Amino acid sequence: MKRVAALVAVLALAGVVTWLVWPSASEARGLDQRIAVVDGPADDQRVELDATFFPAAGGGKAPVVLLAHGFGGSKQSVRQQALRLVQDGYAVLSWSARGFGRSTGEIALNSADYEVKDVKQLIDWLAKRPEVRLDAPGDPRVGIAGGSYGGAIALMTAAYDSRVDAIVPQITWADLADALFPDGGGQGPANGVFKRMWAGYFFGRGAPVQGGGAAQGLGAAQGLGALSQQSVPLTAEQARCGRFLPAVCEMYQQVAKTGRATPQAIELLRKSSPVTVAGRIKAPTLLIQGQRDSLFPLGQADANAKAIAAAGTPVSLAWFDGGHDGGNGEADWLYDQTAGWFGHYLKGDGSPVPERFTVTRDGGRDPGTRQRIRLHPESTAYPGLGGTATTTVTLKGPEQNIANPPGGSPASISTVPGVSGLLGGGGGATNLSVGLDMPGQVAVFESAPLTAPLQLTGSPSVKLKVYGKGQVTLFAKVYDVADTAQPPNLPAGLVSPLRVTVPDGADSVETTVTLPAVDYRFAVGHRLRLAVTTTDMGYATPVEPASYRVGLAAPALAVPTVSALAAPTTGVAWWVWAMPLAAIALAALILATGRTPSRRRILTVRDRRRTTTAQQDVSPDDVLAENDARTVTAQRDNGRSDTIAKDDRHAATAQRDDGRSDAIVKDDGQAAAVQGNGGSGVFVKDGDPSGAGLVPGEVEPVSGEEVPLEISGLTKAYRNGELAVDDLSFRVERGQVLGLLGPNGAGKTTTMRMMMGLIQPDAGEVRIFGDRVTPGAPVLSRLGSFVEGPGFLPHLSGRDNIELYWAATGRPTADARFDDALEIADLGKALERAVRTYSQGMRQRLAIAQAMLGLPDLLVLDEPTNGLDPPQIREMREVLKRYARDGRTVIVSSHLLAEVEQTCSHVVVMHRGRLVSAGPVSVLLSAATSTNGHGPRLEDVFLDLIGEKS
């Protein structure tokens, strides 16, 4: 053992030293450039752009990528992405757009007369570089990538310069007028509601540089230098308009004052809008849009995708977990998509490209790191915001009076630019976005609890009836309401503003509202809540007080769905297999050199057709072999033997050579019970197995082992002394499907954890087949369990996960019954995919299959139907019933009382840690009183028992 330990230590030390001294790749060094360009409508404005050129790391001629920064940024904002592309074999040019960083000029919002002309001249400059691959003289192999402001210049340049070979715009706009003046009523920006806070935020980002540097092309001081630098006096125009073109400044001043889009404002903004020229884009386009983005929501990418695809250009669209309002950002995944797109269309290396539509979804938590897993289901066709199908959700609620407060304050809150994370809008760890609706300003309409999960993908719609006079400004949004214990979740923090006009002489008007596009899953039991408010902090609202009445013109909320989305297959990294194999090899070495004699006793009972083995915690090991003369000899590994002689009535006495004897008592001519004075025994049934669900010769527990589960006086307290489980006692018999019921906090999960030996009780005991449960007790091998959610290695396939799990038990592969368990999972080809690509329902089914490996005698499942659709729930119900009919026992904890009523034969009801009731479901129902003309339901009995029935 010492030699093995020393060898392991030496290998580990060698690995650390190698890692420390291994030379790292040197950082690519860029060439800073001042590139002079000429732009303006009359090509009479001279601007110097501050740029950095990076040759490809491998040398030689390479495709080049233009990297554009976001609004308020500079070439430094994209440096890290540039370095990664350089290492991947691309030349890169990053630059600060006119009016930003150390570049001169004024901000023109990516106008075709200004910024687009600038980028076309950057491509001319690249065509002269010896490090850049050319398709033709003056035509470099070039792609453009950028986010937000940088994404728009990628689209605009591709529309005006046919030399662009591929683009990857991210979180950007299609129609800037529509983005800043959205209208959920579908009447366009002229009728839209001004996105006041976002517009003000960005106008502030273009404010003048107090140090005066940018105006001279020297850039602004950063960090502490900006605080200590002496201010330079500004001209009146600089103070008023900052670094914006005068025309842009005038437009903003006007719309900020009135809150309405003028025709001149719409015209100016649309000159900078890709959707107006998208039909000219021929470069293959990968659009990446954030799901958490109240500035440029998913509808902007939808418009770009449709307009570009209409011209026959290849387009793929991805909705990722990020955007201007936060989220995870998925930086590595976004880079992989970008690099793959450019690899395919710039390098021509055959890199796989994303499918036409990809969505990031929450895949739960990694059991090892506890970090969130993000899945990326794909579809071969983009369905648009209407989805491929529509689910109608019925809303209820009366017409309600609401008011617009004087001055529009206080206002309701959905998302606040730059600080939405304070309200949970950033998503990040919780995926929770909390809205705040002011009393008296909101009308609410709500659905019944969902009976099946609902995956919304696209823009829902609803028809409202609005009472009032003149123009009415409203804001509509859909909440996910779980229960009273947690606040309603506003998916992505998004709201749909609308302005309706009540005709003269009429008291009301009906309007169809298109709600924000999201990808969001509503769980079973949750409710959808439509809220219609008169104010929202992010928007300009009327300052005059007014009262309105709002109702549903139709009760249907149309929810788009996309059933075609499926998670892609992902490969398994080599180390995922290598590390477990190395650990197994090391464990084998340790076992081989340090093994101690076993203290377990093996009983093998054989009839003429099969052999069954059971384990007992007594010593020494015994092997029972039956011969044809009905004599059984127990051969011990210490050389001693015991003989069991049977008579014709199948009763026998086991005579040991140490003077002790065990009587084998016949039961009805078919079964014989072993009643020994040392250790627990077994009975053998070698005749007709009917009635017990056993095959001939199978070992079945009796006497102390005959009860699958017996809990006596079980008590467990929290650290503060509060009792989680209080003197709980009940027993479960063979062949039962028992439902363990109770409200949240009743102690169900704590009880199940004590059943499995995961935690120790403070008092009382749990016995499984007569053996007391302790951590690692051998009897736990007869229990299969699934509690508190599935836990798998995300990089392994479903099949690899359960095979590795079984291998860790040390039991023979033949005993696993993999085929039976996997048939229950019904995952088909998905078994070969990485688990991180699974939906919640798929993980649930895999976890249940894992619990059923080896077909354990006692099966304990916590919320087994969570995430399953109705047909799968029905199938699972039959699986559990069938499992119990085969002579085993099933314990199920669930909140779906209707499902428990159909599945379980018995129930145990807990409340506040104590047993409230236990018994057959039929008995409980027969003792209940019928209500509403229907027969009694388990739900009524349950609420009655815990004292919460109204």
Coordinates of N, CA and C in Angstrom, one line a residue, residues 103-291:
S103 N -11.5 58.0 -31.7 CA -11.9 58.4 -33.1 C -12.5 59.8 -33.1
T104 N -12.3 60.5 -34.2 CA -13.0 61.8 -34.3 C -14.4 61.6 -35.0
G105 N -15.0 62.7 -35.3 CA -16.3 62.7 -35.9 C -17.4 62.7 -34.9
E106 N -18.7 62.6 -35.3 CA -19.9 62.7 -34.5 C -20.7 61.5 -34.7
I107 N -21.5 61.1 -33.7 CA -22.3 59.9 -33.8 C -23.5 60.1 -34.7
A108 N -23.7 59.2 -35.7 CA -24.8 59.3 -36.6 C -25.7 58.1 -36.6
L109 N -25.5 57.3 -35.6 CA -26.4 56.1 -35.4 C -26.3 55.1 -36.5
N110 N -25.1 54.8 -37.0 CA -24.9 53.9 -38.1 C -25.6 54.2 -39.4
S111 N -25.6 55.5 -39.7 CA -26.2 56.0 -40.9 C -25.4 55.5 -42.2
A112 N -26.2 55.3 -43.2 CA -25.5 54.9 -44.5 C -24.6 55.9 -45.0
D113 N -24.9 57.2 -44.6 CA -24.0 58.3 -45.1 C -22.8 58.5 -44.3
Y114 N -22.7 57.9 -43.1 CA -21.6 58.1 -42.2 C -20.9 56.8 -41.8
E115 N -21.4 56.1 -40.8 CA -20.7 54.9 -40.3 C -20.5 53.8 -41.4
V116 N -21.5 53.7 -42.2 CA -21.4 52.6 -43.3 C -20.3 53.0 -44.2
K117 N -20.2 54.2 -44.6 CA -19.1 54.6 -45.5 C -17.8 54.4 -44.9
D118 N -17.7 54.7 -43.6 CA -16.5 54.5 -42.8 C -16.0 53.0 -42.9
V119 N -16.9 52.1 -42.7 CA -16.6 50.6 -42.7 C -16.2 50.2 -44.1
K120 N -16.9 50.7 -45.1 CA -16.5 50.3 -46.4 C -15.1 50.7 -46.7
Q121 N -14.6 51.8 -46.2 CA -13.2 52.2 -46.4 C -12.3 51.4 -45.5
L122 N -12.7 50.9 -44.4 CA -11.9 49.9 -43.6 C -11.7 48.7 -44.4
I123 N -12.7 48.2 -45.1 CA -12.6 47.0 -46.0 C -11.6 47.3 -47.1
D124 N -11.6 48.5 -47.7 CA -10.6 48.9 -48.7 C -9.2 48.8 -48.1
W125 N -9.1 49.3 -46.9 CA -7.7 49.3 -46.2 C -7.3 47.8 -46.0
L126 N -8.2 46.9 -45.6 CA -7.8 45.5 -45.4 C -7.4 44.8 -46.7
A127 N -8.0 45.2 -47.8 CA -7.7 44.6 -49.1 C -6.3 44.8 -49.5
K128 N -5.6 45.8 -48.9 CA -4.2 46.2 -49.2 C -3.2 45.5 -48.2
R129 N -3.7 44.8 -47.2 CA -2.8 44.2 -46.2 C -2.3 42.9 -46.7
P130 N -1.0 42.6 -46.6 CA -0.5 41.3 -47.1 C -0.9 40.1 -46.3
E131 N -1.4 40.4 -45.1 CA -1.8 39.3 -44.2 C -3.2 38.8 -44.5
V132 N -3.9 39.5 -45.3 CA -5.4 39.2 -45.6 C -5.6 38.4 -46.9
R133 N -6.4 37.3 -46.8 CA -6.7 36.6 -48.0 C -7.7 37.3 -48.8
L134 N -7.5 37.3 -50.1 CA -8.3 38.0 -51.1 C -9.1 37.1 -51.9
D135 N -10.4 37.4 -52.2 CA -11.2 36.7 -53.2 C -10.9 37.2 -54.6
A136 N -10.6 38.5 -54.6 CA -10.3 39.1 -55.9 C -9.6 40.4 -55.5
P137 N -8.9 41.0 -56.5 CA -8.2 42.3 -56.1 C -9.2 43.3 -55.5
G138 N -8.8 43.8 -54.4 CA -9.7 44.8 -53.7 C -10.8 44.1 -52.9
D139 N -10.9 42.8 -52.9 CA -12.0 42.1 -52.3 C -11.5 41.1 -51.2
P140 N -11.3 41.5 -50.0 CA -10.8 40.6 -49.0 C -11.9 39.6 -48.6
R141 N -11.5 38.4 -48.1 CA -12.4 37.4 -47.5 C -12.7 38.0 -46.1
V142 N -13.9 38.6 -45.9 CA -14.2 39.4 -44.7 C -15.5 39.0 -44.1
G143 N -15.5 39.0 -42.7 CA -16.8 38.9 -42.0 C -16.8 40.0 -41.0
I144 N -18.0 40.3 -40.5 CA -18.2 41.3 -39.5 C -19.1 40.8 -38.3
A145 N -18.6 41.0 -37.1 CA -19.4 40.6 -35.9 C -19.4 41.8 -34.9
G146 N -20.5 41.9 -34.2 CA -20.6 42.9 -33.2 C -21.9 42.8 -32.5
G147 N -22.0 43.5 -31.3 CA -23.2 43.5 -30.5 C -23.9 44.8 -30.4
S148 N -25.2 44.9 -30.4 CA -26.0 46.1 -30.2 C -25.7 47.1 -31.4
Y149 N -25.0 48.2 -31.0 CA -24.6 49.2 -32.0 C -23.7 48.5 -33.1
G150 N -22.8 47.6 -32.6 CA -21.9 46.9 -33.5 C -22.6 45.9 -34.4
G151 N -23.7 45.3 -33.9 CA -24.5 44.4 -34.7 C -25.2 45.1 -35.8
A152 N -25.7 46.3 -35.5 CA -26.4 47.1 -36.6 C -25.5 47.5 -37.7
I153 N -24.2 47.9 -37.4 CA -23.3 48.2 -38.4 C -22.9 47.0 -39.3
A154 N -22.9 45.8 -38.7 CA -22.6 44.6 -39.5 C -23.7 44.4 -40.5
L155 N -25.0 44.6 -40.1 CA -26.1 44.4 -41.0 C -26.1 45.5 -42.1
M156 N -25.9 46.8 -41.7 CA -26.0 47.9 -42.6 C -24.8 47.8 -43.6
T157 N -23.6 47.4 -43.2 CA -22.5 47.3 -44.1 C -22.7 46.2 -45.1
A158 N -23.2 45.0 -44.6 CA -23.5 43.9 -45.6 C -24.5 44.3 -46.6
A159 N -25.4 45.2 -46.3 CA -26.4 45.6 -47.3 C -25.9 46.5 -48.3
Y160 N -24.8 47.3 -47.9 CA -24.3 48.3 -48.9 C -22.9 47.9 -49.5
D161 N -22.4 46.8 -49.0 CA -21.1 46.3 -49.6 C -21.1 44.8 -49.8
S162 N -21.1 44.4 -51.1 CA -21.3 43.0 -51.4 C -20.0 42.2 -51.2
R163 N -18.9 42.9 -50.8 CA -17.7 42.1 -50.5 C -17.8 41.4 -49.1
V164 N -18.7 41.8 -48.3 CA -18.9 41.1 -47.0 C -19.3 39.7 -47.2
D165 N -18.6 38.7 -46.6 CA -18.9 37.3 -46.9 C -19.7 36.6 -45.8
A166 N -19.7 37.1 -44.6 CA -20.5 36.5 -43.5 C -20.6 37.5 -42.4
I167 N -21.8 37.5 -41.7 CA -21.9 38.4 -40.5 C -22.6 37.7 -39.4
V168 N -22.2 38.2 -38.2 CA -22.8 37.7 -36.9 C -23.2 38.8 -36.1
P169 N -24.4 39.5 -36.3 CA -24.9 40.6 -35.5 C -25.6 40.0 -34.2
Q170 N -25.3 40.7 -33.1 CA -25.9 40.2 -31.8 C -26.7 41.4 -31.2
I171 N -27.7 41.0 -30.5 CA -28.6 41.9 -29.6 C -28.7 43.3 -30.3
T172 N -29.2 43.3 -31.5 CA -29.3 44.6 -32.2 C -30.7 44.8 -32.7
W173 N -30.9 45.9 -33.4 CA -32.2 46.3 -33.9 C -32.4 46.0 -35.4
A174 N -33.7 45.9 -35.7 CA -34.1 45.9 -37.1 C -34.7 47.2 -37.6
D175 N -35.6 47.8 -36.7 CA -36.2 49.1 -37.0 C -36.0 49.9 -35.8
L176 N -35.1 50.9 -35.8 CA -34.8 51.7 -34.6 C -36.0 52.5 -34.2
A177 N -36.8 52.9 -35.1 CA -38.0 53.7 -34.8 C -39.0 52.8 -34.0
D178 N -39.2 51.6 -34.5 CA -40.1 50.6 -33.8 C -39.5 50.2 -32.4
A179 N -38.2 50.1 -32.3 CA -37.5 49.7 -31.0 C -37.7 50.8 -30.0
L180 N -37.7 52.1 -30.4 CA -37.8 53.2 -29.4 C -39.2 53.6 -29.2
F181 N -40.1 53.3 -30.1 CA -41.5 53.7 -30.0 C -42.4 52.4 -30.3
P182 N -42.3 51.4 -29.4 CA -43.1 50.2 -29.7 C -44.6 50.4 -29.5
D183 N -45.4 49.6 -30.2 CA -46.8 49.7 -30.0 C -47.4 48.3 -30.1
G184 N -47.8 47.7 -29.0 CA -48.3 46.4 -29.0 C -49.6 46.2 -29.7
G185 N -50.2 47.3 -30.1 CA -51.5 47.3 -30.8 C -51.3 47.1 -32.3
G186 N -50.0 47.2 -32.7 CA -49.7 46.9 -34.1 C -49.8 48.1 -35.1
Q187 N -49.9 49.3 -34.5 CA -50.1 50.5 -35.4 C -48.8 51.2 -35.8
G188 N -47.7 50.7 -35.3 CA -46.4 51.2 -35.7 C -45.9 52.4 -34.8
P189 N -44.6 52.8 -35.1 CA -44.0 53.8 -34.2 C -44.7 55.2 -34.1
A190 N -45.4 55.5 -35.2 CA -46.2 56.8 -35.1 C -47.2 56.8 -34.0
N191 N -47.7 55.7 -33.6 CA -48.6 55.5 -32.5 C -48.0 54.9 -31.3
G192 N -46.7 54.7 -31.3 CA -46.0 54.0 -30.3 C -45.8 54.8 -29.0
V193 N -45.3 54.1 -28.0 CA -45.0 54.7 -26.7 C -43.5 54.9 -26.5
F194 N -43.1 56.1 -26.2 CA -41.6 56.4 -26.2 C -40.9 55.6 -25.1
K195 N -39.9 54.9 -25.4 CA -39.0 54.2 -24.5 C -38.1 55.1 -23.8
R196 N -38.6 55.9 -22.9 CA -37.9 57.1 -22.4 C -36.6 56.8 -21.7
M197 N -36.7 55.8 -20.8 CA -35.5 55.6 -20.0 C -34.3 55.0 -20.8
W198 N -34.6 54.1 -21.8 CA -33.5 53.6 -22.6 C -33.0 54.7 -23.5
A199 N -33.9 55.5 -24.1 CA -33.4 56.6 -25.0 C -32.5 57.6 -24.2
G200 N -33.0 57.9 -23.0 CA -32.2 58.8 -22.2 C -30.8 58.2 -21.8
Y201 N -30.9 56.9 -21.5 CA -29.6 56.3 -21.1 C -28.6 56.3 -22.2
F202 N -29.1 56.1 -23.4 CA -28.1 56.0 -24.6 C -27.7 57.5 -25.0
F203 N -28.6 58.4 -24.9 CA -28.2 59.8 -25.2 C -27.1 60.2 -24.2
G204 N -27.3 59.8 -23.0 CA -26.3 60.1 -22.0 C -24.9 59.5 -22.3
R205 N -24.9 58.3 -22.9 CA -23.7 57.6 -23.2 C -22.9 58.4 -24.3
G206 N -23.7 59.2 -25.1 CA -23.0 60.0 -26.1 C -22.8 61.4 -25.7
A207 N -22.8 61.6 -24.3 CA -22.6 63.0 -23.8 C -21.2 63.4 -24.1
P208 N -20.9 64.7 -24.0 CA -19.6 65.2 -24.2 C -18.5 64.7 -23.2
V209 N -17.3 64.6 -23.7 CA -16.2 64.2 -22.8 C -15.7 65.5 -22.1
Q210 N -15.8 65.6 -20.8 CA -15.4 66.8 -20.1 C -13.9 67.1 -20.3
G211 N -13.1 66.0 -20.5 CA -11.7 66.3 -20.7 C -11.4 66.9 -22.0
G212 N -12.4 66.8 -22.9 CA -12.2 67.4 -24.2 C -11.4 66.5 -25.2
G213 N -11.0 65.3 -24.7 CA -10.1 64.5 -25.6 C -10.7 64.0 -26.8
A214 N -11.9 63.5 -26.8 CA -12.5 62.9 -28.0 C -12.6 63.9 -29.1
A215 N -12.9 65.1 -28.7 CA -13.1 66.1 -29.8 C -11.8 66.3 -30.6
Q216 N -10.7 66.1 -29.9 CA -9.4 66.2 -30.6 C -8.9 64.9 -31.0
G217 N -9.6 63.9 -30.9 CA -9.2 62.5 -31.3 C -8.2 61.9 -30.3
L218 N -8.2 62.4 -29.0 CA -7.3 61.9 -28.1 C -7.9 60.9 -27.1
G219 N -9.2 60.8 -27.1 CA -9.9 59.9 -26.2 C -10.1 60.5 -24.8
A220 N -10.9 59.8 -24.0 CA -11.2 60.3 -22.7 C -10.4 59.6 -21.7
A221 N -10.1 60.3 -20.6 CA -9.3 59.7 -19.5 C -10.2 58.6 -18.9
Q222 N -9.6 57.5 -18.4 CA -10.3 56.4 -17.8 C -10.0 56.3 -16.3
G223 N -10.9 55.7 -15.5 CA -10.7 55.4 -14.1 C -10.4 56.6 -13.3
L224 N -9.4 56.5 -12.4 CA -9.1 57.6 -11.5 C -8.6 58.9 -12.3
G225 N -8.0 58.6 -13.5 CA -7.6 59.8 -14.3 C -8.7 60.7 -14.7
A226 N -9.9 60.1 -14.9 CA -11.1 60.8 -15.3 C -11.5 61.7 -14.2
L227 N -11.3 61.3 -12.9 CA -11.7 62.1 -11.7 C -10.8 63.2 -11.5
S228 N -9.5 63.0 -11.7 CA -8.5 64.0 -11.4 C -8.2 65.0 -12.5
Q229 N -8.7 64.6 -13.8 CA -8.4 65.5 -14.9 C -9.2 66.8 -14.9
Q230 N -8.5 67.9 -15.2 CA -9.2 69.2 -15.2 C -10.2 69.3 -16.3
S231 N -11.4 69.8 -16.0 CA -12.4 69.9 -17.1 C -12.1 71.0 -18.1
V232 N -12.4 70.7 -19.3 CA -12.2 71.7 -20.4 C -13.6 72.3 -20.7
P233 N -13.7 73.6 -20.7 CA -15.0 74.3 -21.0 C -15.6 73.8 -22.3
L234 N -16.9 73.6 -22.3 CA -17.6 73.1 -23.5 C -18.3 74.3 -24.2
T235 N -18.4 74.1 -25.5 CA -19.3 75.1 -26.2 C -20.7 74.8 -25.9
A236 N -21.6 75.7 -26.3 CA -23.0 75.6 -26.0 C -23.5 74.3 -26.8
E237 N -23.1 74.1 -28.0 CA -23.5 73.0 -28.8 C -23.0 71.7 -28.2
Q238 N -21.8 71.6 -27.7 CA -21.2 70.4 -27.1 C -22.0 70.1 -25.8
A239 N -22.4 71.1 -25.0 CA -23.1 70.8 -23.8 C -24.5 70.3 -24.1
R240 N -25.1 70.8 -25.2 CA -26.5 70.4 -25.5 C -26.5 69.1 -26.2
C241 N -25.6 68.8 -27.1 CA -25.7 67.6 -28.0 C -24.6 66.6 -27.8
G242 N -23.6 66.9 -27.0 CA -22.5 66.0 -26.8 C -21.8 65.6 -28.1
R243 N -21.7 64.3 -28.4 CA -20.9 63.9 -29.6 C -21.9 63.5 -30.7
F244 N -23.2 63.8 -30.6 CA -24.1 63.4 -31.6 C -24.1 64.5 -32.8
L245 N -24.5 64.0 -34.0 CA -24.7 64.9 -35.1 C -25.8 65.9 -34.7
P246 N -25.8 67.1 -35.1 CA -26.9 68.0 -34.8 C -28.3 67.5 -35.1
A247 N -28.4 66.8 -36.3 CA -29.7 66.3 -36.7 C -30.3 65.3 -35.7
V248 N -29.4 64.4 -35.2 CA -29.7 63.4 -34.2 C -30.1 64.0 -32.9
C249 N -29.3 65.1 -32.5 CA -29.6 65.8 -31.3 C -31.0 66.5 -31.3
E250 N -31.2 67.1 -32.4 CA -32.5 67.8 -32.5 C -33.7 66.8 -32.5
M251 N -33.5 65.7 -33.1 CA -34.6 64.7 -33.1 C -34.8 64.2 -31.6
Y252 N -33.8 63.9 -30.9 CA -34.0 63.5 -29.5 C -34.6 64.5 -28.7
Q253 N -34.2 65.8 -28.8 CA -34.7 66.9 -28.0 C -36.2 66.9 -28.2
Q254 N -36.7 66.8 -29.4 CA -38.1 66.9 -29.7 C -38.9 65.7 -29.1
V255 N -38.5 64.5 -29.4 CA -39.3 63.4 -28.9 C -39.2 63.2 -27.4
A256 N -38.1 63.6 -26.8 CA -38.0 63.5 -25.3 C -39.0 64.5 -24.7
K257 N -39.3 65.6 -25.3 CA -40.2 66.6 -24.8 C -41.7 66.2 -24.9
T258 N -42.0 65.6 -26.1 CA -43.4 65.3 -26.3 C -43.8 63.8 -26.0
G259 N -42.8 62.9 -26.1 CA -43.0 61.5 -25.9 C -43.7 60.9 -27.1
R260 N -43.7 61.6 -28.3 CA -44.3 61.0 -29.5 C -43.3 61.1 -30.6
A261 N -43.4 60.1 -31.5 CA -42.5 60.1 -32.7 C -43.0 60.9 -33.8
T262 N -42.2 61.9 -34.2 CA -42.6 62.8 -35.3 C -42.3 62.0 -36.6
P263 N -42.9 62.4 -37.7 CA -42.5 61.8 -39.0 C -41.0 62.0 -39.3
Q264 N -40.5 63.2 -39.0 CA -39.1 63.4 -39.2 C -38.2 62.5 -38.4
A265 N -38.6 62.2 -37.1 CA -37.8 61.3 -36.3 C -37.9 59.9 -36.8
I266 N -39.0 59.4 -37.3 CA -39.2 58.1 -37.9 C -38.3 58.0 -39.1
E267 N -38.3 59.0 -39.9 CA -37.5 59.0 -41.2 C -36.0 58.9 -40.8
L268 N -35.6 59.7 -39.9 CA -34.1 59.7 -39.5 C -33.7 58.3 -38.9
L269 N -34.5 57.8 -38.0 CA -34.2 56.5 -37.4 C -34.2 55.4 -38.4
R270 N -35.1 55.4 -39.4 CA -35.2 54.3 -40.3 C -34.0 54.4 -41.3
K271 N -33.4 55.5 -41.5 CA -32.1 55.5 -42.3 C -31.0 54.7 -41.7
S272 N -31.2 54.5 -40.4 CA -30.2 53.6 -39.6 C -30.7 52.3 -39.3
S273 N -31.8 51.8 -40.0 CA -32.5 50.6 -39.6 C -32.2 49.5 -40.7
P274 N -31.6 48.4 -40.3 CA -31.3 47.3 -41.3 C -32.5 46.8 -42.0
V275 N -33.7 46.8 -41.4 CA -34.9 46.2 -42.0 C -35.2 46.9 -43.3
T276 N -34.9 48.2 -43.4 CA -35.2 48.9 -44.6 C -34.3 48.5 -45.8
V277 N -33.2 47.8 -45.6 CA -32.3 47.4 -46.6 C -31.9 46.0 -46.5
A278 N -32.6 45.2 -45.7 CA -32.3 43.8 -45.4 C -32.4 43.0 -46.7
G279 N -33.2 43.3 -47.6 CA -33.3 42.6 -48.9 C -32.1 42.6 -49.7
R280 N -31.2 43.5 -49.4 CA -29.9 43.6 -50.2 C -28.8 42.8 -49.6
I281 N -29.0 42.2 -48.4 CA -28.0 41.5 -47.7 C -27.8 40.1 -48.3
K282 N -26.6 39.8 -48.8 CA -26.4 38.5 -49.4 C -25.4 37.7 -48.6
A283 N -24.8 38.3 -47.6 CA -23.8 37.5 -46.7 C -24.6 36.6 -45.8
P284 N -24.2 35.3 -45.7 CA -24.9 34.4 -44.7 C -24.9 35.1 -43.3
T285 N -26.0 35.1 -42.7 CA -26.2 35.8 -41.4 C -26.6 34.9 -40.3
L286 N -25.9 35.0 -39.2 CA -26.2 34.4 -37.9 C -26.7 35.5 -37.0
L287 N -28.0 35.5 -36.7 CA -28.6 36.5 -35.8 C -28.6 35.9 -34.4
I288 N -28.0 36.6 -33.4 CA -28.0 36.2 -32.0 C -28.7 37.3 -31.2
Q289 N -29.9 36.9 -30.6 CA -30.6 37.9 -29.9 C -30.9 37.5 -28.4
G290 N -30.8 38.4 -27.5 CA -31.0 38.1 -26.1 C -32.4 38.0 -25.7
Q291 N -32.7 37.0 -24.8 CA -34.0 36.8 -24.3 C -34.3 37.8 -23.2

